[in-house]
């Protein structure tokens, strides 16, 4: 990966020690020198530096990455909520077409009618594609319009905060509906509760193995780590970081599989 690619995924360009009440950060203290090398090479402006940590402005590409992330997750959540019957077709249509004025709404509906698309799920897919396409275009415009402020580190907020009023207001409405009707639904809460338990178990078990590698069970767990993870490092902090890297790189299915094996729920066929 290039330095620019690495910098683009650091949404919060400061170390963990500088997170404060915000609770979010871009890199651990142990990775601070690595990010500093990236920032120095790319000319990223340093806002603050002390014995407690460093704070940089975002790399310009981080704003585009953030916009892509926000757009995809929010709009896809609306579409998925329709599939899960958390939102009706009417509610979903209103949210996805709410980014457009009445004239464009009619044009989109007419296009669907002319194409003979009668399946409601297919219509939602088309509405979603239109919404994503519009938001992408508007965020690119916002990036270009604010290029100077982004480059000198004075840009405030996200790109979505700087798109025109109608789509901006509807995006905020979509977020609120998601909070009120989707993220608090029983189906979503059940998945979250399971996910928390899986992560808790993996963290406690694997960090326990890293902390006491001499134990037989720890050795068995450590053998599951591939060579790319520095789980054999003599320094405990580095071993714990290896565990965090290992878990953070897991897919949902793989994390569930390891959780089940740790707990004896899933056994290999003998």
mmCIF file with all atom_site columns, C-alpha atoms in Angstrom, residues 56-227:
data_model
loop_
_atom_site.group_PDB
_atom_site.id
_atom_site.type_symbol
_atom_site.label_atom_id
_atom_site.label_alt_id
_atom_site.label_comp_id
_atom_site.label_asym_id
_atom_site.label_entity_id
_atom_site.label_seq_id
_atom_site.pdbx_PDB_ins_code
_atom_site.Cartn_x
_atom_site.Cartn_y
_atom_site.Cartn_z
_atom_site.occupancy
_atom_site.B_iso_or_equiv
_atom_site.pdbx_formal_charge
_atom_site.auth_seq_id
_atom_site.auth_comp_id
_atom_site.auth_asym_id
_atom_site.auth_atom_id
_atom_site.pdbx_PDB_model_num
ATOM 1   C CA . UNK A 1 56  ? -2.312  16.103  12.335  1.00 0.00 ? 56  UNK A CA 1
ATOM 2   C CA . UNK A 1 57  ? -4.828  17.500  9.899   1.00 0.00 ? 57  UNK A CA 1
ATOM 3   C CA . UNK A 1 58  ? -6.449  14.916  7.657   1.00 0.00 ? 58  UNK A CA 1
ATOM 4   C CA . UNK A 1 59  ? -4.921  13.872  4.385   1.00 0.00 ? 59  UNK A CA 1
ATOM 5   C CA . UNK A 1 60  ? -7.217  15.238  1.613   1.00 0.00 ? 60  UNK A CA 1
ATOM 6   C CA . UNK A 1 61  ? -8.130  11.748  0.430   1.00 0.00 ? 61  UNK A CA 1
ATOM 7   C CA . UNK A 1 62  ? -9.442  10.932  3.921   1.00 0.00 ? 62  UNK A CA 1
ATOM 8   C CA . UNK A 1 63  ? -12.400 13.246  3.243   1.00 0.00 ? 63  UNK A CA 1
ATOM 9   C CA . UNK A 1 64  ? -13.312 11.300  0.106   1.00 0.00 ? 64  UNK A CA 1
ATOM 10  C CA . UNK A 1 65  ? -12.896 8.006   1.952   1.00 0.00 ? 65  UNK A CA 1
ATOM 11  C CA . UNK A 1 66  ? -15.127 9.269   4.761   1.00 0.00 ? 66  UNK A CA 1
ATOM 12  C CA . UNK A 1 67  ? -17.789 10.422  2.292   1.00 0.00 ? 67  UNK A CA 1
ATOM 13  C CA . UNK A 1 68  ? -17.756 7.087   0.448   1.00 0.00 ? 68  UNK A CA 1
ATOM 14  C CA . UNK A 1 69  ? -18.046 5.240   3.754   1.00 0.00 ? 69  UNK A CA 1
ATOM 15  C CA . UNK A 1 70  ? -20.889 7.420   5.063   1.00 0.00 ? 70  UNK A CA 1
ATOM 16  C CA . UNK A 1 71  ? -22.844 7.304   1.806   1.00 0.00 ? 71  UNK A CA 1
ATOM 17  C CA . UNK A 1 72  ? -22.576 3.548   1.282   1.00 0.00 ? 72  UNK A CA 1
ATOM 18  C CA . UNK A 1 73  ? -23.343 2.529   4.844   1.00 0.00 ? 73  UNK A CA 1
ATOM 19  C CA . UNK A 1 74  ? -26.250 4.897   5.354   1.00 0.00 ? 74  UNK A CA 1
ATOM 20  C CA . UNK A 1 75  ? -27.959 4.297   2.012   1.00 0.00 ? 75  UNK A CA 1
ATOM 21  C CA . UNK A 1 76  ? -27.334 0.555   2.079   1.00 0.00 ? 76  UNK A CA 1
ATOM 22  C CA . UNK A 1 77  ? -28.785 0.406   5.598   1.00 0.00 ? 77  UNK A CA 1
ATOM 23  C CA . UNK A 1 78  ? -31.977 1.982   4.253   1.00 0.00 ? 78  UNK A CA 1
ATOM 24  C CA . UNK A 1 79  ? -32.154 -0.562  1.417   1.00 0.00 ? 79  UNK A CA 1
ATOM 25  C CA . UNK A 1 80  ? -31.395 -3.492  3.748   1.00 0.00 ? 80  UNK A CA 1
ATOM 26  C CA . UNK A 1 81  ? -34.060 -2.334  6.202   1.00 0.00 ? 81  UNK A CA 1
ATOM 27  C CA . UNK A 1 82  ? -36.627 -2.697  3.420   1.00 0.00 ? 82  UNK A CA 1
ATOM 28  C CA . UNK A 1 83  ? -35.466 -6.259  2.718   1.00 0.00 ? 83  UNK A CA 1
ATOM 29  C CA . UNK A 1 84  ? -35.744 -7.020  6.441   1.00 0.00 ? 84  UNK A CA 1
ATOM 30  C CA . UNK A 1 85  ? -39.205 -5.408  6.514   1.00 0.00 ? 85  UNK A CA 1
ATOM 31  C CA . UNK A 1 86  ? -38.114 -2.863  9.089   1.00 0.00 ? 86  UNK A CA 1
ATOM 32  C CA . UNK A 1 87  ? -39.288 -0.113  6.733   1.00 0.00 ? 87  UNK A CA 1
ATOM 33  C CA . UNK A 1 88  ? -42.225 -0.234  4.358   1.00 0.00 ? 88  UNK A CA 1
ATOM 34  C CA . UNK A 1 89  ? -41.802 0.308   0.630   1.00 0.00 ? 89  UNK A CA 1
ATOM 35  C CA . UNK A 1 90  ? -43.434 3.738   0.983   1.00 0.00 ? 90  UNK A CA 1
ATOM 36  C CA . UNK A 1 91  ? -41.060 4.771   3.794   1.00 0.00 ? 91  UNK A CA 1
ATOM 37  C CA . UNK A 1 92  ? -38.012 3.476   1.911   1.00 0.00 ? 92  UNK A CA 1
ATOM 38  C CA . UNK A 1 93  ? -39.029 5.207   -1.330  1.00 0.00 ? 93  UNK A CA 1
ATOM 39  C CA . UNK A 1 94  ? -39.606 8.479   0.477   1.00 0.00 ? 94  UNK A CA 1
ATOM 40  C CA . UNK A 1 95  ? -36.161 8.333   2.081   1.00 0.00 ? 95  UNK A CA 1
ATOM 41  C CA . UNK A 1 96  ? -34.229 7.365   -1.050  1.00 0.00 ? 96  UNK A CA 1
ATOM 42  C CA . UNK A 1 97  ? -36.044 9.808   -3.341  1.00 0.00 ? 97  UNK A CA 1
ATOM 43  C CA . UNK A 1 98  ? -35.948 12.561  -0.736  1.00 0.00 ? 98  UNK A CA 1
ATOM 44  C CA . UNK A 1 99  ? -32.571 13.657  -2.070  1.00 0.00 ? 99  UNK A CA 1
ATOM 45  C CA . UNK A 1 100 ? -34.222 14.945  -5.259  1.00 0.00 ? 100 UNK A CA 1
ATOM 46  C CA . UNK A 1 101 ? -36.660 17.720  -6.096  1.00 0.00 ? 101 UNK A CA 1
ATOM 47  C CA . UNK A 1 102 ? -40.155 16.843  -7.350  1.00 0.00 ? 102 UNK A CA 1
ATOM 48  C CA . UNK A 1 103 ? -39.267 17.103  -11.023 1.00 0.00 ? 103 UNK A CA 1
ATOM 49  C CA . UNK A 1 104 ? -36.414 14.596  -10.757 1.00 0.00 ? 104 UNK A CA 1
ATOM 50  C CA . UNK A 1 105 ? -38.522 12.308  -8.544  1.00 0.00 ? 105 UNK A CA 1
ATOM 51  C CA . UNK A 1 106 ? -41.156 12.132  -11.273 1.00 0.00 ? 106 UNK A CA 1
ATOM 52  C CA . UNK A 1 107 ? -38.465 11.482  -13.865 1.00 0.00 ? 107 UNK A CA 1
ATOM 53  C CA . UNK A 1 108 ? -37.065 8.567   -11.847 1.00 0.00 ? 108 UNK A CA 1
ATOM 54  C CA . UNK A 1 109 ? -40.502 7.044   -11.312 1.00 0.00 ? 109 UNK A CA 1
ATOM 55  C CA . UNK A 1 110 ? -41.334 7.416   -15.019 1.00 0.00 ? 110 UNK A CA 1
ATOM 56  C CA . UNK A 1 111 ? -38.099 5.694   -15.980 1.00 0.00 ? 111 UNK A CA 1
ATOM 57  C CA . UNK A 1 112 ? -39.035 2.722   -13.809 1.00 0.00 ? 112 UNK A CA 1
ATOM 58  C CA . UNK A 1 113 ? -42.519 2.657   -15.270 1.00 0.00 ? 113 UNK A CA 1
ATOM 59  C CA . UNK A 1 114 ? -41.199 2.814   -18.842 1.00 0.00 ? 114 UNK A CA 1
ATOM 60  C CA . UNK A 1 115 ? -38.803 -0.059  -18.120 1.00 0.00 ? 115 UNK A CA 1
ATOM 61  C CA . UNK A 1 116 ? -41.663 -2.134  -16.742 1.00 0.00 ? 116 UNK A CA 1
ATOM 62  C CA . UNK A 1 117 ? -40.031 -2.659  -13.339 1.00 0.00 ? 117 UNK A CA 1
ATOM 63  C CA . UNK A 1 118 ? -42.885 -3.759  -11.086 1.00 0.00 ? 118 UNK A CA 1
ATOM 64  C CA . UNK A 1 119 ? -40.984 -5.652  -8.385  1.00 0.00 ? 119 UNK A CA 1
ATOM 65  C CA . UNK A 1 120 ? -40.733 -3.370  -5.351  1.00 0.00 ? 120 UNK A CA 1
ATOM 66  C CA . UNK A 1 121 ? -37.326 -4.713  -4.322  1.00 0.00 ? 121 UNK A CA 1
ATOM 67  C CA . UNK A 1 122 ? -35.958 -3.916  -7.782  1.00 0.00 ? 122 UNK A CA 1
ATOM 68  C CA . UNK A 1 123 ? -37.441 -0.435  -7.580  1.00 0.00 ? 123 UNK A CA 1
ATOM 69  C CA . UNK A 1 124 ? -35.696 0.118   -4.237  1.00 0.00 ? 124 UNK A CA 1
ATOM 70  C CA . UNK A 1 125 ? -32.417 -1.017  -5.789  1.00 0.00 ? 125 UNK A CA 1
ATOM 71  C CA . UNK A 1 126 ? -32.854 1.583   -8.533  1.00 0.00 ? 126 UNK A CA 1
ATOM 72  C CA . UNK A 1 127 ? -33.770 4.324   -6.020  1.00 0.00 ? 127 UNK A CA 1
ATOM 73  C CA . UNK A 1 128 ? -30.698 3.423   -3.996  1.00 0.00 ? 128 UNK A CA 1
ATOM 74  C CA . UNK A 1 129 ? -28.439 3.640   -7.055  1.00 0.00 ? 129 UNK A CA 1
ATOM 75  C CA . UNK A 1 130 ? -29.836 7.075   -7.897  1.00 0.00 ? 130 UNK A CA 1
ATOM 76  C CA . UNK A 1 131 ? -29.293 8.331   -4.338  1.00 0.00 ? 131 UNK A CA 1
ATOM 77  C CA . UNK A 1 132 ? -25.735 7.024   -4.146  1.00 0.00 ? 132 UNK A CA 1
ATOM 78  C CA . UNK A 1 133 ? -24.867 8.471   -7.551  1.00 0.00 ? 133 UNK A CA 1
ATOM 79  C CA . UNK A 1 134 ? -26.175 11.906  -6.579  1.00 0.00 ? 134 UNK A CA 1
ATOM 80  C CA . UNK A 1 135 ? -24.391 11.986  -3.217  1.00 0.00 ? 135 UNK A CA 1
ATOM 81  C CA . UNK A 1 136 ? -21.113 10.865  -4.779  1.00 0.00 ? 136 UNK A CA 1
ATOM 82  C CA . UNK A 1 137 ? -21.317 13.651  -7.351  1.00 0.00 ? 137 UNK A CA 1
ATOM 83  C CA . UNK A 1 138 ? -22.215 16.313  -4.782  1.00 0.00 ? 138 UNK A CA 1
ATOM 84  C CA . UNK A 1 139 ? -19.390 15.272  -2.452  1.00 0.00 ? 139 UNK A CA 1
ATOM 85  C CA . UNK A 1 140 ? -16.882 15.439  -5.314  1.00 0.00 ? 140 UNK A CA 1
ATOM 86  C CA . UNK A 1 141 ? -18.142 18.969  -6.053  1.00 0.00 ? 141 UNK A CA 1
ATOM 87  C CA . UNK A 1 142 ? -17.795 19.886  -2.387  1.00 0.00 ? 142 UNK A CA 1
ATOM 88  C CA . UNK A 1 143 ? -14.230 18.556  -2.400  1.00 0.00 ? 143 UNK A CA 1
ATOM 89  C CA . UNK A 1 144 ? -13.279 20.614  -5.447  1.00 0.00 ? 144 UNK A CA 1
ATOM 90  C CA . UNK A 1 145 ? -15.013 23.745  -4.141  1.00 0.00 ? 145 UNK A CA 1
ATOM 91  C CA . UNK A 1 146 ? -13.168 23.493  -0.817  1.00 0.00 ? 146 UNK A CA 1
ATOM 92  C CA . UNK A 1 147 ? -9.849  22.218  -2.116  1.00 0.00 ? 147 UNK A CA 1
ATOM 93  C CA . UNK A 1 148 ? -7.793  25.104  -0.733  1.00 0.00 ? 148 UNK A CA 1
ATOM 94  C CA . UNK A 1 149 ? -9.230  24.777  2.781   1.00 0.00 ? 149 UNK A CA 1
ATOM 95  C CA . UNK A 1 150 ? -8.754  21.002  2.686   1.00 0.00 ? 150 UNK A CA 1
ATOM 96  C CA . UNK A 1 151 ? -5.117  21.335  1.630   1.00 0.00 ? 151 UNK A CA 1
ATOM 97  C CA . UNK A 1 152 ? -4.229  23.940  4.250   1.00 0.00 ? 152 UNK A CA 1
ATOM 98  C CA . UNK A 1 153 ? -6.036  22.101  7.050   1.00 0.00 ? 153 UNK A CA 1
ATOM 99  C CA . UNK A 1 154 ? -8.766  24.652  7.765   1.00 0.00 ? 154 UNK A CA 1
ATOM 100 C CA . UNK A 1 155 ? -11.706 22.695  6.338   1.00 0.00 ? 155 UNK A CA 1
ATOM 101 C CA . UNK A 1 156 ? -14.406 22.037  8.939   1.00 0.00 ? 156 UNK A CA 1
ATOM 102 C CA . UNK A 1 157 ? -16.787 19.068  9.075   1.00 0.00 ? 157 UNK A CA 1
ATOM 103 C CA . UNK A 1 158 ? -17.331 16.401  6.434   1.00 0.00 ? 158 UNK A CA 1
ATOM 104 C CA . UNK A 1 159 ? -17.979 16.762  2.698   1.00 0.00 ? 159 UNK A CA 1
ATOM 105 C CA . UNK A 1 160 ? -21.636 15.849  3.268   1.00 0.00 ? 160 UNK A CA 1
ATOM 106 C CA . UNK A 1 161 ? -21.903 18.879  5.557   1.00 0.00 ? 161 UNK A CA 1
ATOM 107 C CA . UNK A 1 162 ? -21.109 21.034  2.505   1.00 0.00 ? 162 UNK A CA 1
ATOM 108 C CA . UNK A 1 163 ? -23.531 19.665  -0.090  1.00 0.00 ? 163 UNK A CA 1
ATOM 109 C CA . UNK A 1 164 ? -26.746 21.619  -0.996  1.00 0.00 ? 164 UNK A CA 1
ATOM 110 C CA . UNK A 1 165 ? -29.486 21.986  1.606   1.00 0.00 ? 165 UNK A CA 1
ATOM 111 C CA . UNK A 1 166 ? -32.088 19.540  0.220   1.00 0.00 ? 166 UNK A CA 1
ATOM 112 C CA . UNK A 1 167 ? -29.871 16.431  -0.006  1.00 0.00 ? 167 UNK A CA 1
ATOM 113 C CA . UNK A 1 168 ? -28.001 17.421  3.159   1.00 0.00 ? 168 UNK A CA 1
ATOM 114 C CA . UNK A 1 169 ? -31.231 17.683  5.153   1.00 0.00 ? 169 UNK A CA 1
ATOM 115 C CA . UNK A 1 170 ? -32.515 14.384  3.752   1.00 0.00 ? 170 UNK A CA 1
ATOM 116 C CA . UNK A 1 171 ? -29.258 12.641  4.622   1.00 0.00 ? 171 UNK A CA 1
ATOM 117 C CA . UNK A 1 172 ? -29.652 13.793  8.227   1.00 0.00 ? 172 UNK A CA 1
ATOM 118 C CA . UNK A 1 173 ? -33.255 12.563  8.114   1.00 0.00 ? 173 UNK A CA 1
ATOM 119 C CA . UNK A 1 174 ? -32.075 9.144   6.904   1.00 0.00 ? 174 UNK A CA 1
ATOM 120 C CA . UNK A 1 175 ? -29.586 9.006   9.774   1.00 0.00 ? 175 UNK A CA 1
ATOM 121 C CA . UNK A 1 176 ? -32.305 9.825   12.290  1.00 0.00 ? 176 UNK A CA 1
ATOM 122 C CA . UNK A 1 177 ? -34.670 7.212   10.866  1.00 0.00 ? 177 UNK A CA 1
ATOM 123 C CA . UNK A 1 178 ? -31.868 4.660   11.056  1.00 0.00 ? 178 UNK A CA 1
ATOM 124 C CA . UNK A 1 179 ? -31.301 5.466   14.726  1.00 0.00 ? 179 UNK A CA 1
ATOM 125 C CA . UNK A 1 180 ? -35.014 5.409   15.556  1.00 0.00 ? 180 UNK A CA 1
ATOM 126 C CA . UNK A 1 181 ? -36.210 2.437   13.504  1.00 0.00 ? 181 UNK A CA 1
ATOM 127 C CA . UNK A 1 182 ? -33.295 0.326   12.286  1.00 0.00 ? 182 UNK A CA 1
ATOM 128 C CA . UNK A 1 183 ? -30.454 0.230   14.810  1.00 0.00 ? 183 UNK A CA 1
ATOM 129 C CA . UNK A 1 184 ? -32.863 -0.257  17.719  1.00 0.00 ? 184 UNK A CA 1
ATOM 130 C CA . UNK A 1 185 ? -34.907 -3.010  16.052  1.00 0.00 ? 185 UNK A CA 1
ATOM 131 C CA . UNK A 1 186 ? -34.910 -6.462  17.661  1.00 0.00 ? 186 UNK A CA 1
ATOM 132 C CA . UNK A 1 187 ? -33.260 -8.100  14.645  1.00 0.00 ? 187 UNK A CA 1
ATOM 133 C CA . UNK A 1 188 ? -30.329 -5.668  14.707  1.00 0.00 ? 188 UNK A CA 1
ATOM 134 C CA . UNK A 1 189 ? -29.991 -5.695  18.492  1.00 0.00 ? 189 UNK A CA 1
ATOM 135 C CA . UNK A 1 190 ? -29.853 -9.499  18.522  1.00 0.00 ? 190 UNK A CA 1
ATOM 136 C CA . UNK A 1 191 ? -26.978 -9.467  16.029  1.00 0.00 ? 191 UNK A CA 1
ATOM 137 C CA . UNK A 1 192 ? -25.165 -6.760  18.014  1.00 0.00 ? 192 UNK A CA 1
ATOM 138 C CA . UNK A 1 193 ? -25.531 -8.645  21.276  1.00 0.00 ? 193 UNK A CA 1
ATOM 139 C CA . UNK A 1 194 ? -24.084 -11.761 19.657  1.00 0.00 ? 194 UNK A CA 1
ATOM 140 C CA . UNK A 1 195 ? -21.295 -9.728  18.098  1.00 0.00 ? 195 UNK A CA 1
ATOM 141 C CA . UNK A 1 196 ? -20.345 -8.149  21.412  1.00 0.00 ? 196 UNK A CA 1
ATOM 142 C CA . UNK A 1 197 ? -20.156 -11.575 23.051  1.00 0.00 ? 197 UNK A CA 1
ATOM 143 C CA . UNK A 1 198 ? -18.024 -12.953 20.233  1.00 0.00 ? 198 UNK A CA 1
ATOM 144 C CA . UNK A 1 199 ? -15.591 -10.012 20.372  1.00 0.00 ? 199 UNK A CA 1
ATOM 145 C CA . UNK A 1 200 ? -15.440 -10.115 24.173  1.00 0.00 ? 200 UNK A CA 1
ATOM 146 C CA . UNK A 1 201 ? -14.621 -13.819 24.157  1.00 0.00 ? 201 UNK A CA 1
ATOM 147 C CA . UNK A 1 202 ? -11.994 -13.530 21.424  1.00 0.00 ? 202 UNK A CA 1
ATOM 148 C CA . UNK A 1 203 ? -10.285 -10.575 23.113  1.00 0.00 ? 203 UNK A CA 1
ATOM 149 C CA . UNK A 1 204 ? -10.252 -12.140 26.594  1.00 0.00 ? 204 UNK A CA 1
ATOM 150 C CA . UNK A 1 205 ? -9.159  -15.588 25.417  1.00 0.00 ? 205 UNK A CA 1
ATOM 151 C CA . UNK A 1 206 ? -6.488  -14.553 22.918  1.00 0.00 ? 206 UNK A CA 1
ATOM 152 C CA . UNK A 1 207 ? -5.033  -11.751 25.054  1.00 0.00 ? 207 UNK A CA 1
ATOM 153 C CA . UNK A 1 208 ? -4.957  -14.233 27.921  1.00 0.00 ? 208 UNK A CA 1
ATOM 154 C CA . UNK A 1 209 ? -2.942  -16.563 25.704  1.00 0.00 ? 209 UNK A CA 1
ATOM 155 C CA . UNK A 1 210 ? -0.572  -13.740 24.755  1.00 0.00 ? 210 UNK A CA 1
ATOM 156 C CA . UNK A 1 211 ? -0.128  -12.786 28.425  1.00 0.00 ? 211 UNK A CA 1
ATOM 157 C CA . UNK A 1 212 ? 0.642   -16.344 29.529  1.00 0.00 ? 212 UNK A CA 1
ATOM 158 C CA . UNK A 1 213 ? 2.131   -18.064 26.463  1.00 0.00 ? 213 UNK A CA 1
ATOM 159 C CA . UNK A 1 214 ? 3.788   -20.773 28.549  1.00 0.00 ? 214 UNK A CA 1
ATOM 160 C CA . UNK A 1 215 ? 0.451   -22.459 29.301  1.00 0.00 ? 215 UNK A CA 1
ATOM 161 C CA . UNK A 1 216 ? -0.544  -25.471 27.205  1.00 0.00 ? 216 UNK A CA 1
ATOM 162 C CA . UNK A 1 217 ? -3.904  -24.000 26.148  1.00 0.00 ? 217 UNK A CA 1
ATOM 163 C CA . UNK A 1 218 ? -2.199  -20.709 25.255  1.00 0.00 ? 218 UNK A CA 1
ATOM 164 C CA . UNK A 1 219 ? 0.268   -22.548 23.037  1.00 0.00 ? 219 UNK A CA 1
ATOM 165 C CA . UNK A 1 220 ? -2.627  -24.244 21.236  1.00 0.00 ? 220 UNK A CA 1
ATOM 166 C CA . UNK A 1 221 ? -4.315  -20.882 20.611  1.00 0.00 ? 221 UNK A CA 1
ATOM 167 C CA . UNK A 1 222 ? -1.089  -19.179 19.524  1.00 0.00 ? 222 UNK A CA 1
ATOM 168 C CA . UNK A 1 223 ? -0.559  -21.878 16.875  1.00 0.00 ? 223 UNK A CA 1
ATOM 169 C CA . UNK A 1 224 ? -3.646  -20.522 15.100  1.00 0.00 ? 224 UNK A CA 1
ATOM 170 C CA . UNK A 1 225 ? -1.820  -17.256 14.357  1.00 0.00 ? 225 UNK A CA 1
ATOM 171 C CA . UNK A 1 226 ? -0.121  -17.045 10.984  1.00 0.00 ? 226 UNK A CA 1
ATOM 172 C CA . UNK A 1 227 ? 3.468   -15.830 10.698  1.00 0.00 ? 227 UNK A CA 1
#
